[in-house]
XYZ file of C-alpha atoms in Angstrom:
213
model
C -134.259 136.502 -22.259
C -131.974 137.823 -24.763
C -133.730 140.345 -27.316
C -133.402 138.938 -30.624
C -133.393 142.550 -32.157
C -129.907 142.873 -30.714
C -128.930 140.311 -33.298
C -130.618 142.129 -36.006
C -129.063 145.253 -35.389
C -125.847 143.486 -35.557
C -126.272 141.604 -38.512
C -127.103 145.080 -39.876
C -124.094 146.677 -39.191
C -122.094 143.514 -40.443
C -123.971 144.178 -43.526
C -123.380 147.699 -43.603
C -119.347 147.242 -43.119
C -119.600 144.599 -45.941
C -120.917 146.886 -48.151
C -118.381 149.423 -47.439
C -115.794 147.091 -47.899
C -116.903 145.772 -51.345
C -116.553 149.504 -52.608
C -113.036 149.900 -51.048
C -112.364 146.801 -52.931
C -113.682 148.268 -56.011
C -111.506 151.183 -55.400
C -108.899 149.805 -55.188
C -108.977 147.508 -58.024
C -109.886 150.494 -59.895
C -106.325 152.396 -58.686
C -104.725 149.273 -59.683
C -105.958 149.219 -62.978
C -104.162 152.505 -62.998
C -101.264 152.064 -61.621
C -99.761 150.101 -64.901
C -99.711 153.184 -67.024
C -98.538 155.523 -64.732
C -95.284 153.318 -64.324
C -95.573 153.048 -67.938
C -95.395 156.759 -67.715
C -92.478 157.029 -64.760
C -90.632 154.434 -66.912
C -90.516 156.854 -69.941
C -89.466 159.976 -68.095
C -86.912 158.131 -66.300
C -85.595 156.885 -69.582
C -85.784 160.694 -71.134
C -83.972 161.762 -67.902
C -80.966 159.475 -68.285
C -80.032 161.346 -71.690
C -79.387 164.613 -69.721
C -77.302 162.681 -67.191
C -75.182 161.080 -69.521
C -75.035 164.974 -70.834
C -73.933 165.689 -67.136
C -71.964 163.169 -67.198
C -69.752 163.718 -70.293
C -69.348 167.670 -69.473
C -68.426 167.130 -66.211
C -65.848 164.190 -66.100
C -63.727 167.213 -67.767
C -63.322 168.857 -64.375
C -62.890 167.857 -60.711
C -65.254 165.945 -59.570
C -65.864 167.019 -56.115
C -64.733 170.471 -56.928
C -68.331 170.628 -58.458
C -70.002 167.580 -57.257
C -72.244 169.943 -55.198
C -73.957 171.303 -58.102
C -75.624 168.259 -59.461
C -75.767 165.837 -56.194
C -79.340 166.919 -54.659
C -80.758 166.630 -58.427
C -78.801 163.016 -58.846
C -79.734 161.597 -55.300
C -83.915 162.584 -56.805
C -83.479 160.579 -59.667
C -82.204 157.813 -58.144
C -85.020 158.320 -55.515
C -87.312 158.654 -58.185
C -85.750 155.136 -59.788
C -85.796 153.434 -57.001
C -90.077 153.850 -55.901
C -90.666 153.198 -59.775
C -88.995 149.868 -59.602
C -90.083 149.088 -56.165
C -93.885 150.052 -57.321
C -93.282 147.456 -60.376
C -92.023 149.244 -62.955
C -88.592 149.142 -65.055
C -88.978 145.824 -65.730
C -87.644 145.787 -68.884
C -84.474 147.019 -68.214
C -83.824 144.250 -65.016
C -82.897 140.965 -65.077
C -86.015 137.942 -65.331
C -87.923 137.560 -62.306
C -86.809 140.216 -60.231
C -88.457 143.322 -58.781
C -88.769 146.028 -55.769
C -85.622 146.898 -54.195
C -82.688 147.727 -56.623
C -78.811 147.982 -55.746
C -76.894 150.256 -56.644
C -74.926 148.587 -59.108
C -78.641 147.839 -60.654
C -79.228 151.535 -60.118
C -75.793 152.732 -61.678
C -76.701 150.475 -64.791
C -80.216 151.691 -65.736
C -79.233 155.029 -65.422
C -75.770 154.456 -67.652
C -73.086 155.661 -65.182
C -70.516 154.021 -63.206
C -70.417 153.655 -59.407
C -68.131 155.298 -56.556
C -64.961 155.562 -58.686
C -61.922 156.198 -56.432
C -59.372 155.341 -59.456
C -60.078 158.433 -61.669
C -61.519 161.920 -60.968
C -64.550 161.585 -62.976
C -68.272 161.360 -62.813
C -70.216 158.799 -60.885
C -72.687 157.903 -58.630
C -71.183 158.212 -55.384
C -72.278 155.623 -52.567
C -73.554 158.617 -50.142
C -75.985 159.996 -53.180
C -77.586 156.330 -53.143
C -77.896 155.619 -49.564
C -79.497 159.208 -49.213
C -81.876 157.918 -52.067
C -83.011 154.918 -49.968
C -83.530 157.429 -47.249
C -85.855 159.147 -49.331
C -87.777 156.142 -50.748
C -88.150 154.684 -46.846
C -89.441 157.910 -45.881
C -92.132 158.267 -48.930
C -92.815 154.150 -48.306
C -94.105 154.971 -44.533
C -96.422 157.479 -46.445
C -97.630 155.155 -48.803
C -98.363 152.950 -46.011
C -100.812 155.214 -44.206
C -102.308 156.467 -47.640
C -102.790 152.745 -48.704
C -105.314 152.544 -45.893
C -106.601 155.541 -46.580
C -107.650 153.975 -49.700
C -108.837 150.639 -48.484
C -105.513 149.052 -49.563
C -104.467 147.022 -46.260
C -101.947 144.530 -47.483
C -99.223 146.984 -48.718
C -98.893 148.588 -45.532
C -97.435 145.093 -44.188
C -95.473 144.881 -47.348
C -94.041 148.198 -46.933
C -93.457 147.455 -43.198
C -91.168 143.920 -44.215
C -89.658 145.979 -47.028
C -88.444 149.337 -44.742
C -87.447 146.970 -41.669
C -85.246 145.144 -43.937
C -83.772 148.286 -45.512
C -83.249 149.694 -41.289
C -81.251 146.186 -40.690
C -78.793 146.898 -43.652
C -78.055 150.634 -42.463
C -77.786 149.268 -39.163
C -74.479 147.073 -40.490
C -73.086 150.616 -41.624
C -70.254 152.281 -39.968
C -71.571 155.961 -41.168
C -69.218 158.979 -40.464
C -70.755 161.408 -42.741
C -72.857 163.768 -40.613
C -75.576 164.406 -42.684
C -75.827 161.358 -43.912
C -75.886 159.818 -40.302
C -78.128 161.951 -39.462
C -80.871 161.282 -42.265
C -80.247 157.582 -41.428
C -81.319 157.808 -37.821
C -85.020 158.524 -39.143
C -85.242 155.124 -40.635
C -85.614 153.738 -37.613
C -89.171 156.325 -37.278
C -90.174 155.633 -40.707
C -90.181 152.035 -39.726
C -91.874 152.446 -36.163
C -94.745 154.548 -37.903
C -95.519 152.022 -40.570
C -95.396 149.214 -37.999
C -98.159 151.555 -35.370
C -100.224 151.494 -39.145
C -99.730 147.422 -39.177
C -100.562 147.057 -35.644
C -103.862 149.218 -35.977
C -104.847 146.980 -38.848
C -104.240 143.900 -37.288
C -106.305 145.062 -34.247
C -109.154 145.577 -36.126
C -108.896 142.042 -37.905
C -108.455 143.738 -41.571
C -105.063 141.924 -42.300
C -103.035 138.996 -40.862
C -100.109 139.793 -39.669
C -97.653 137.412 -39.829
């Protein structure tokens, strides 16, 4: 005959993991309620940013542009960086179109921040098409630790989020012939970034704490 203390003892644990689970939730609800003004926040120093750019931008479309491009590229390819996580976290809304949100092109990018994109025609300053993609390197790489932070916090649903969002973003550079070594080379850990976040989607699922899909 089957104890029936067994049962207690599990019904105590169940309520023991439910409890722990109610003050994740609580947690997290509590980072959420947070999370609005610190994009409030990223938004405005963003916005302050762009003035010195478009100071960057006016001195140096005087002079060559890749005679000098090296000075300001690793600063330019952060801001976008930095652009990019606000929006995908939620924030610049106001300065994109109705309705949409997350992932921003470049084109999108090149508008917020008030400068024009990859020009071949002049030698002047712009946002090459290497400084972005490096950018979305950057934001894949920070997304895959979000993703194991997230649980860290009791926040299981973004991890899958984050997984969808980065495998998309690996298909893309996938369709790209690149030739610039560096750049080809900081690609190639997309492909990690995305095999991480999906061993953090896989653990979840195996424990019953999401649904994957």
């Amino acid at each position: 005959m089957i104890d029936p203390v067994i049962f207690q003892s599990l019904q105590a644990k169940i309520d023991q993991e439910s409890a722990v689970r109610d003050e994740l939730n609580e947690i997290v609800q509590s980072l959420a309620r947070k999370v609005s003004p610190l994009l409030e926040t990223a938004t405005e120093n963003l916005t302050s940013q762009r003035s010195d750019l478009h100071r960057l931008r006016d001195v140096a479309s005087s002079h060559p542009f890749y005679l000098y491009n090296h000075t300001w590229s690793r600063d330019v390819q952060d801001l976008v960086f930095a652009t990019l996580f606000c929006a995908w976290l939620g924030g610049l809304k106001e300065f994109r179109d109705e309705g949409k949100q997350g992932f921003m092109s470049v084109d999108e990018v090149g508008a917020f921040l008030g400068v024009p994109i990859n020009i071949k025609e002049t030698d002047t300053f712009h946002l090459t098409i290497e400084e972005y993609l490096f950018a979305l390197i950057s934001l894949v790489d920070e997304l895959s630790r979000l993703a194991v932070n997230s649980v860290t916090q009791g926040d299981f649903s973004r991890p899958l989020q984050i997984s969808k969002f980065i495998s998309e973003i690996h298909a893309g550079f996938q369709l790209l012939n690149l030739k610039n070594g560096a750049l080809r080379q900081r690609s190639d850990g997309v492909k990690y970034a995305v095999k991480r976040v999906e061993g953090v989607v896989y653990d979840l699922s195996l424990r019953g704490l999401i649904k994957k899909e």
